[in-house]
mmCIF file of C-alpha atoms and ligand atoms in Angstrom:
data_model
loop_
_atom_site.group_PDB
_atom_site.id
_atom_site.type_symbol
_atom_site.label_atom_id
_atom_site.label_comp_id
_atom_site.label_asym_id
_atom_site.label_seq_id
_atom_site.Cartn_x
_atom_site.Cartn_y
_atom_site.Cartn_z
ATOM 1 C CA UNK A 1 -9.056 14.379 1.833
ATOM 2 C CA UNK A 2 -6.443 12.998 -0.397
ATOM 3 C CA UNK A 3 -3.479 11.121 1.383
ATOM 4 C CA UNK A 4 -0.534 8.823 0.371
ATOM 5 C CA UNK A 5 0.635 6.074 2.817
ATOM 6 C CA UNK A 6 3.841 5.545 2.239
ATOM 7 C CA UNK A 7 6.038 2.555 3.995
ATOM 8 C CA UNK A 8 7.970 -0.270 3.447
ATOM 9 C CA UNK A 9 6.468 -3.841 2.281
ATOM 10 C CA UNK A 10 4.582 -5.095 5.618
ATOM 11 C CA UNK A 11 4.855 -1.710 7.390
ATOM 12 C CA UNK A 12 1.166 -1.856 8.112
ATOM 13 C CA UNK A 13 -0.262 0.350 5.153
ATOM 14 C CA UNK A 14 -2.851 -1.990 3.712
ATOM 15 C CA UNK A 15 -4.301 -2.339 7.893
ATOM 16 C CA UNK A 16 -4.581 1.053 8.279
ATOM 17 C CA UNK A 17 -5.768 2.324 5.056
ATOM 18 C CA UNK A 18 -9.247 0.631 5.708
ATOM 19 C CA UNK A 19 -9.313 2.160 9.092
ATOM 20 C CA UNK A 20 -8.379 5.471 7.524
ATOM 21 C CA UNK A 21 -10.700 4.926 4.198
ATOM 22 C CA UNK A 22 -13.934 3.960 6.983
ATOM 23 C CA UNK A 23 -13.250 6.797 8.782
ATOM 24 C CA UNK A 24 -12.629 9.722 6.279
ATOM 25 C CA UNK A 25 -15.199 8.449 3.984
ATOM 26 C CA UNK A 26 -12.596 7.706 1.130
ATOM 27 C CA UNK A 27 -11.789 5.739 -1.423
ATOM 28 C CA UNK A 28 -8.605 3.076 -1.073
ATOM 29 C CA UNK A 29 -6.708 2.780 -4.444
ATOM 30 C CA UNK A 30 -3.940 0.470 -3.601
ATOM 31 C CA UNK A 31 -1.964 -0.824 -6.677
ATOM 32 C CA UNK A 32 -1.069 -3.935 -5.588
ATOM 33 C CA UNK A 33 -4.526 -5.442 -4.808
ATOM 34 C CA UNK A 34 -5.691 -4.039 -8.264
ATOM 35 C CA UNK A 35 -2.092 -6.085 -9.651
ATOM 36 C CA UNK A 36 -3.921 -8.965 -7.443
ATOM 37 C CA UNK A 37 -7.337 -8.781 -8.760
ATOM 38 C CA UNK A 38 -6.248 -8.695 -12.334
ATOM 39 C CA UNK A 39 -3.430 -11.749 -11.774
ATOM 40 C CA UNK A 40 -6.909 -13.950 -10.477
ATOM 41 C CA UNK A 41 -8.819 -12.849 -13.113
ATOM 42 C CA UNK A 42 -5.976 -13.331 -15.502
ATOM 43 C CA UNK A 43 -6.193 -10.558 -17.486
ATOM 44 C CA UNK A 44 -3.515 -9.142 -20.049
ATOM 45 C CA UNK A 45 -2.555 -6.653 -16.995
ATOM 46 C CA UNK A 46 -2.535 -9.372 -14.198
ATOM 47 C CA UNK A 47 -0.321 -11.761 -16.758
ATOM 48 C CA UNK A 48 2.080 -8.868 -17.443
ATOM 49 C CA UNK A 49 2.675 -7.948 -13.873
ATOM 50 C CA UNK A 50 2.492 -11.194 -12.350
ATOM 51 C CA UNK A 51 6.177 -11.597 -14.294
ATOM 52 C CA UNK A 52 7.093 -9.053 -11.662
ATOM 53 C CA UNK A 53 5.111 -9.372 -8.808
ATOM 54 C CA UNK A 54 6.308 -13.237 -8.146
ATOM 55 C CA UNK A 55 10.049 -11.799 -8.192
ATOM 56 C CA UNK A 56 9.712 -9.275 -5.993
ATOM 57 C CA UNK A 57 10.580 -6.541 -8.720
ATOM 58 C CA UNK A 58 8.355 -2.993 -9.602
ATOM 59 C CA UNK A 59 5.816 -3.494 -12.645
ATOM 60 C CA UNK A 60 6.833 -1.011 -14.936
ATOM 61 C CA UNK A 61 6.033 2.545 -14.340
ATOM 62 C CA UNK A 62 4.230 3.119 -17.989
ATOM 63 C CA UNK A 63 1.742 -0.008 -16.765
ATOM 64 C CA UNK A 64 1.370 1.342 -13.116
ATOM 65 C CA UNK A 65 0.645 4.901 -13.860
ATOM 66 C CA UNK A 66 -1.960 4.051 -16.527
ATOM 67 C CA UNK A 67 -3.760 1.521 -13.864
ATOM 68 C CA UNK A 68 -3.925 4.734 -11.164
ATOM 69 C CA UNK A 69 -4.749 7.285 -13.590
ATOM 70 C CA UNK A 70 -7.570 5.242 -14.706
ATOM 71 C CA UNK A 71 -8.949 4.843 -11.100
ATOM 72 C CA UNK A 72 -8.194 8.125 -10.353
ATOM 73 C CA UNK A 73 -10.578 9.767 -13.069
ATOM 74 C CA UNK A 74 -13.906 7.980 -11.881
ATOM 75 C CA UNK A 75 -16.258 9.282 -9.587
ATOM 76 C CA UNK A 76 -15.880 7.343 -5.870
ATOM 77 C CA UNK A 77 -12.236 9.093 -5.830
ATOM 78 C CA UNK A 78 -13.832 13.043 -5.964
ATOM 79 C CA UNK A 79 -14.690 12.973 -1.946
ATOM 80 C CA UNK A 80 -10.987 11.676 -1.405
ATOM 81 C CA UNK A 81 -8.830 9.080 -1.814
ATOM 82 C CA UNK A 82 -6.104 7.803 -0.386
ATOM 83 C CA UNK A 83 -2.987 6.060 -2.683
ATOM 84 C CA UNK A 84 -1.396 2.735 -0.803
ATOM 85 C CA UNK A 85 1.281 1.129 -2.629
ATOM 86 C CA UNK A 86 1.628 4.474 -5.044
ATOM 87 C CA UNK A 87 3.839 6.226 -6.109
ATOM 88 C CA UNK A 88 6.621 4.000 -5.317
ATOM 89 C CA UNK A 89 9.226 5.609 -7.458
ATOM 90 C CA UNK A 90 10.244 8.913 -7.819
ATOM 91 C CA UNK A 91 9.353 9.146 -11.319
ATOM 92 C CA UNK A 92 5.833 7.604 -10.748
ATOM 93 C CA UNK A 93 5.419 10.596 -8.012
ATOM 94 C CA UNK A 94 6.509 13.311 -10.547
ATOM 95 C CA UNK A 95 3.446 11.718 -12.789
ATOM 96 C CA UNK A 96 1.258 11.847 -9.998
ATOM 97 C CA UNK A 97 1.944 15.758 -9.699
ATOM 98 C CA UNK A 98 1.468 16.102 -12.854
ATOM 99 C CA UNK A 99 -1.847 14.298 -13.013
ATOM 100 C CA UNK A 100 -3.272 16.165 -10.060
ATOM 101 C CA UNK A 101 -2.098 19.819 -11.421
ATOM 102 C CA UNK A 102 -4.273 18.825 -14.810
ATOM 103 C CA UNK A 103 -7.070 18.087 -12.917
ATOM 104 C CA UNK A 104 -6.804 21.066 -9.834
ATOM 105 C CA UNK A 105 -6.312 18.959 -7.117
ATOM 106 C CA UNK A 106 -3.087 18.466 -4.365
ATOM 107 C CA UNK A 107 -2.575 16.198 -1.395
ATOM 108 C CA UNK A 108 -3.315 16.633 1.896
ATOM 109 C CA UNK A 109 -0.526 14.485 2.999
ATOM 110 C CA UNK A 110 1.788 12.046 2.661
ATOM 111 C CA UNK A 111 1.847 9.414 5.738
ATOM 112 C CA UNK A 112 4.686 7.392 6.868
ATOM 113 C CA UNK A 113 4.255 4.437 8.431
ATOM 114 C CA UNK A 114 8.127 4.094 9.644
ATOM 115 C CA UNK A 115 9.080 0.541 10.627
ATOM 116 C CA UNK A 116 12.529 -0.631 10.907
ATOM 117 C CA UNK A 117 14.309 -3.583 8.676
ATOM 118 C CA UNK A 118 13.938 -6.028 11.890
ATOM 119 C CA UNK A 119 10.025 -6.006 12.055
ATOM 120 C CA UNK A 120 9.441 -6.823 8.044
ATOM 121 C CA UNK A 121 10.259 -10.162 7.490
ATOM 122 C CA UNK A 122 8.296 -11.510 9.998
ATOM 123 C CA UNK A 123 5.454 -9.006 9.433
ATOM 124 C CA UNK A 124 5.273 -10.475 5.818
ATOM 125 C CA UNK A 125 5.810 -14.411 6.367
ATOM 126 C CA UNK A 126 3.017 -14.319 8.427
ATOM 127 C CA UNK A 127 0.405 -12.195 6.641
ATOM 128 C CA UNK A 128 -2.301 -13.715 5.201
ATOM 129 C CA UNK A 129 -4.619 -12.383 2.866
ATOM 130 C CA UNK A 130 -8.489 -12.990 2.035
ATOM 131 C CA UNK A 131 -8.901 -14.414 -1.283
ATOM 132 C CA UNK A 132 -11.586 -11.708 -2.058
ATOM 133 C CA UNK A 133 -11.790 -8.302 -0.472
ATOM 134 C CA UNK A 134 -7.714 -8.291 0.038
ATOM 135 C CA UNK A 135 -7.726 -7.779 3.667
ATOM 136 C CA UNK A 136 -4.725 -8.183 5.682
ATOM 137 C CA UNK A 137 -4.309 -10.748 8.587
ATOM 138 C CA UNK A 138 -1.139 -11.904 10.942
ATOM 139 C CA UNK A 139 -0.936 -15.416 12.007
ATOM 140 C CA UNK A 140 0.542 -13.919 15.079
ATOM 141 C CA UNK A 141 -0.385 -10.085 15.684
ATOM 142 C CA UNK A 142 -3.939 -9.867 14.120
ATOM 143 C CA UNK A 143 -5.041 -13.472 13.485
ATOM 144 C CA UNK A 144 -8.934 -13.689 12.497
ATOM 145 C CA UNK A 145 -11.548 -15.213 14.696
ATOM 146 C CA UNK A 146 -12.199 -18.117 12.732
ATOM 147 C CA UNK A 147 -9.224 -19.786 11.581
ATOM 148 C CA UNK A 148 -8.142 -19.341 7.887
ATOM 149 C CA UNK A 149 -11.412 -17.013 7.151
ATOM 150 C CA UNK A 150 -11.864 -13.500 6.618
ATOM 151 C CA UNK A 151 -13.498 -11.779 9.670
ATOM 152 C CA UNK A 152 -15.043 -9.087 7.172
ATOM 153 C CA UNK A 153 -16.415 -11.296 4.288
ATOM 154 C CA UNK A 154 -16.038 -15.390 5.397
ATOM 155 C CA UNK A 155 -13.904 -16.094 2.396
ATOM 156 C CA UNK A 156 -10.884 -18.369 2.399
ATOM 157 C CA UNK A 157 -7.306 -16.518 3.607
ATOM 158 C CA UNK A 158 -4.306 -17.380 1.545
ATOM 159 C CA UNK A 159 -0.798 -16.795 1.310
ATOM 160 C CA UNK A 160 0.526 -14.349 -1.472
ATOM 161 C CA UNK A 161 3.078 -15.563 -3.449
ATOM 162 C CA UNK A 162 5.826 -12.888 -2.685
ATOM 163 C CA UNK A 163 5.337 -13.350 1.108
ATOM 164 C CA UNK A 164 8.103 -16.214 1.218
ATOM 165 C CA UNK A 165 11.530 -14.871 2.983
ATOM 166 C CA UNK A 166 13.498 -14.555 -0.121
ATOM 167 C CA UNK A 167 11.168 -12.434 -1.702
ATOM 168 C CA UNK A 168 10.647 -10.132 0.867
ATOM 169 C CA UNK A 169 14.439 -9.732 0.640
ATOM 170 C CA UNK A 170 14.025 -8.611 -2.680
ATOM 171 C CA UNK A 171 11.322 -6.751 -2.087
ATOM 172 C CA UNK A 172 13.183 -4.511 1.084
ATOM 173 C CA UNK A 173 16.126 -4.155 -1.662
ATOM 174 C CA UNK A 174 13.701 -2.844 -4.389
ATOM 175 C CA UNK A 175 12.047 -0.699 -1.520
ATOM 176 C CA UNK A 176 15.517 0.666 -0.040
ATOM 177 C CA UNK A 177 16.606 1.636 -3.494
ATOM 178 C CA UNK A 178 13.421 2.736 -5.747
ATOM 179 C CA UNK A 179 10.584 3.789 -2.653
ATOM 180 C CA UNK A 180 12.583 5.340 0.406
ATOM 181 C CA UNK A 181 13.994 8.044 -1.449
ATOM 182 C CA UNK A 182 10.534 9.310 -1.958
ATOM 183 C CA UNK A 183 10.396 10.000 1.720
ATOM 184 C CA UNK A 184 12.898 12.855 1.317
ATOM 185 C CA UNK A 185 10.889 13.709 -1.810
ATOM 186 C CA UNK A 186 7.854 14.247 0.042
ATOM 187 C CA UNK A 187 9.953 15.757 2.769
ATOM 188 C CA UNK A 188 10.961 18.364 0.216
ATOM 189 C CA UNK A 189 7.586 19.287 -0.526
ATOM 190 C CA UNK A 190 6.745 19.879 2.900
ATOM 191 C CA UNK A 191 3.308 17.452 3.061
ATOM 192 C CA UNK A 192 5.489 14.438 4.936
ATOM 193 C CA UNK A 193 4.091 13.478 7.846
ATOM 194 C CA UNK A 194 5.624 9.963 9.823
ATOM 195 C CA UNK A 195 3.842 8.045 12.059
ATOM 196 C CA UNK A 196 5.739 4.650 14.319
ATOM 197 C CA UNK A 197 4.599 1.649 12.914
ATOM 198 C CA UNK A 198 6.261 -0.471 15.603
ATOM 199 C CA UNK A 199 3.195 -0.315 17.520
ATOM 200 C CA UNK A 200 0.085 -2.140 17.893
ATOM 201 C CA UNK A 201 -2.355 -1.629 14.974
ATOM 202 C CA UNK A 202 -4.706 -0.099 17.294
ATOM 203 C CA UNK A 203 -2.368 2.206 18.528
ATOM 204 C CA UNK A 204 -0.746 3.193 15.207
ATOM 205 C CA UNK A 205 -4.338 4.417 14.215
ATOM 206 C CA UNK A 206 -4.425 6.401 16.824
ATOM 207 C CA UNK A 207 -1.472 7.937 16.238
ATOM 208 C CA UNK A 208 -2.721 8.308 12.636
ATOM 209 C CA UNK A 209 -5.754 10.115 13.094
ATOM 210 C CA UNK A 210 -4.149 12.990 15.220
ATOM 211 C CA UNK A 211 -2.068 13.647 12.812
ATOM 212 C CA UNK A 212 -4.382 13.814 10.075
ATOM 213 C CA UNK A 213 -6.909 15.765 12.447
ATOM 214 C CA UNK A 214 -4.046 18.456 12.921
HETATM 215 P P1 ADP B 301 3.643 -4.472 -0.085
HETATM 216 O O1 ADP B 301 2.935 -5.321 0.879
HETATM 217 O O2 ADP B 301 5.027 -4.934 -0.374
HETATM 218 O O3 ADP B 301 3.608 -3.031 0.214
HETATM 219 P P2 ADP B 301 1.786 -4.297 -2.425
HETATM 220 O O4 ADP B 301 0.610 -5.137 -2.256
HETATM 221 O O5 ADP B 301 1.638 -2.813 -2.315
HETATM 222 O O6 ADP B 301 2.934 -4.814 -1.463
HETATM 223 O O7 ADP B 301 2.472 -4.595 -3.842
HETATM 224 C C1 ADP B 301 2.793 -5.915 -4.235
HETATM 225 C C2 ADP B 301 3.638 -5.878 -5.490
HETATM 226 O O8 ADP B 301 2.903 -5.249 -6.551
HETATM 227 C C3 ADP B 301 4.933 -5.086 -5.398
HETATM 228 O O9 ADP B 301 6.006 -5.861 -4.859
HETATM 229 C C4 ADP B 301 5.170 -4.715 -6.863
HETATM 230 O O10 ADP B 301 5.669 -5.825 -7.596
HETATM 231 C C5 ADP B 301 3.757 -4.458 -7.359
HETATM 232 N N1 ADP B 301 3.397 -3.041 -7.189
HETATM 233 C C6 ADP B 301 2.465 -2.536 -6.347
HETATM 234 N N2 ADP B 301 2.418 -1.191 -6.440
HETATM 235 C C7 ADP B 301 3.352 -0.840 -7.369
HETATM 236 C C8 ADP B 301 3.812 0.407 -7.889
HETATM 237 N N3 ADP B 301 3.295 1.567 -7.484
HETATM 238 N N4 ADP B 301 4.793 0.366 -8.827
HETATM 239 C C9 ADP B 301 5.310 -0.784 -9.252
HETATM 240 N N5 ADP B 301 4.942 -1.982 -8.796
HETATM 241 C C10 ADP B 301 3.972 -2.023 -7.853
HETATM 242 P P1 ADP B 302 1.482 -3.411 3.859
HETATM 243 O O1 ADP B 302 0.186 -3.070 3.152
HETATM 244 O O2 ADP B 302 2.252 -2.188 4.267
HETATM 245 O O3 ADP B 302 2.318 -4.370 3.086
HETATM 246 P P2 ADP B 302 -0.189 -4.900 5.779
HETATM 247 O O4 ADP B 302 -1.203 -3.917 6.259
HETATM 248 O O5 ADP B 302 -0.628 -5.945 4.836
HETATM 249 O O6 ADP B 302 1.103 -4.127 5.215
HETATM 250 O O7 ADP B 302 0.472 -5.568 7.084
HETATM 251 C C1 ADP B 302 1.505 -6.525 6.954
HETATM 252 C C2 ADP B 302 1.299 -7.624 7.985
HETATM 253 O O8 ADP B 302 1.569 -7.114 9.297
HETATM 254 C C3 ADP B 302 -0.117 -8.174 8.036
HETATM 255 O O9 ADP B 302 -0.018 -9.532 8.354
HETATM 256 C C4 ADP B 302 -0.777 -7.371 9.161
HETATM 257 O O10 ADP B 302 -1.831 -8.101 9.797
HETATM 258 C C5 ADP B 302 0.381 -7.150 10.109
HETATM 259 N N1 ADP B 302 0.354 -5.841 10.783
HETATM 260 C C6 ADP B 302 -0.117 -4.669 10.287
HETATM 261 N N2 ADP B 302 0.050 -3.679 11.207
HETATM 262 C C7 ADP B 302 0.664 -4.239 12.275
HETATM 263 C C8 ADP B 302 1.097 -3.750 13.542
HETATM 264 N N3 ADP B 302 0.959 -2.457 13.862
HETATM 265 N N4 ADP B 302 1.665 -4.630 14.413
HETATM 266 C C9 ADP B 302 1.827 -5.928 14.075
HETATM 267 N N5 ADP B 302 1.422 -6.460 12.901
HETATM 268 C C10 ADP B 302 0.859 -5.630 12.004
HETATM 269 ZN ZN1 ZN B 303 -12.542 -10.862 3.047
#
């Protein structure tokens, strides 16, 4: 199975791609932990998008394709994959076409996780993320059992750097203009498929895996 989640920043994508990834037997590519990885193990990558990422702005599409291409080529992403975080442009998506037709393969589908403007900012200011395998927790909706540590791995949570108000501003702007008008993209190519991400997590997998069973 290949699938893109799409969704704006906090809509849930990172939470349910692992459920997804588990289930399917796929692998997760998502862009921004790779950005993540690379900023805490500063390499050249992780110091040039780090300019970008602690603004709230898109690392350039020339950097971002190359890092997704890359992962795309090696052997964990032929039983599936699913893209979280990518494309978020419409140029980047055009790429992505591009890159599958080369190598024979299509998506399955695109997934929307739709949540409205109201539920973001609070969704991000209170996310906090493990310091090593990137999962997601909420202070409030999906806080871990042990305070401050990862359920999954025991390591430390933190704070990202972008997940302060004004940033997620900028982030919603760069998200309204650049990454929403892939949904009609998408919608155009007939492979959209939208999901409410208003819901609990539990219930918004759910919701996901009948669609994806269908
Ligand atoms: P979000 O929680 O907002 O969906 P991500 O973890 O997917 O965040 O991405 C964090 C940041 O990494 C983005 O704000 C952006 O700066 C950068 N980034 C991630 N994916 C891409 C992409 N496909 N194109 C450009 N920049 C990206
Ligand atoms: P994204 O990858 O789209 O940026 P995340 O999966 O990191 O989003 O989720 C953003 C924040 O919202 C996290 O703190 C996460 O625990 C929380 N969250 C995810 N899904 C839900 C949900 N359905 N209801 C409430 N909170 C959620
Ligand atoms: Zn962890």
């Amino acid at each position: 199975m290949r699938i893109i989640l799409l969704g704006a920043p906090g809509a849930g994508k990172g939470t349910q791609a692992k459920l997804i990834c588990e289930k399917y037997n796929i692998t997760h590519l998502s862009t921004g932990d790779i950005f993540r990885m690379n900023i805490k193990n500063k390499t050249t990558l992780g110091v040039q998008a780090k300019e970008y990422i602690d603004k709230g702005q898109l690392v350039p599409d020339a950097l971002t394709i190359q890092v997704v291409e890359d992962r795309l080529i090696k052997e964990d992403c032929k039983n599936g994959f699913l893209l979280d975080g990518f494309p978020r442009t419409v140029f980047q998506a055009e790429e992505l076409n591009k890159f599958l037709q080369s190598t024979n393969n299509t998506l399955d589908v695109v997934l929307l996780i739709d949540v409205p403007n109201e539920f973001i900012l609070e969704r991000n200011v209170g996310r906090r993320i493990c310091s090593s395998c990137g999962r997601s927790y909420h202070i409030k909706f999906n806080p871990p059992e042990k305070l401050g540590i990862c359920d999954f791995c025991g390591d430390k949570l933190i704070q990202r750097n972008d997940d302060n108000e004004e940033t997620v501003k900028e982030r919603l702007t760069v998200y309204k203009n650049h990454t929403h008008p892939l949904i009609d993209y998408y919608w155009t190519n007939h492979c959209l498929s939208t999901v409410d991400g208003r819901d609990d997590i539990l219930t918004v997998s759910k919701n996901i895996f009948s669609a994806l069973d269908t």
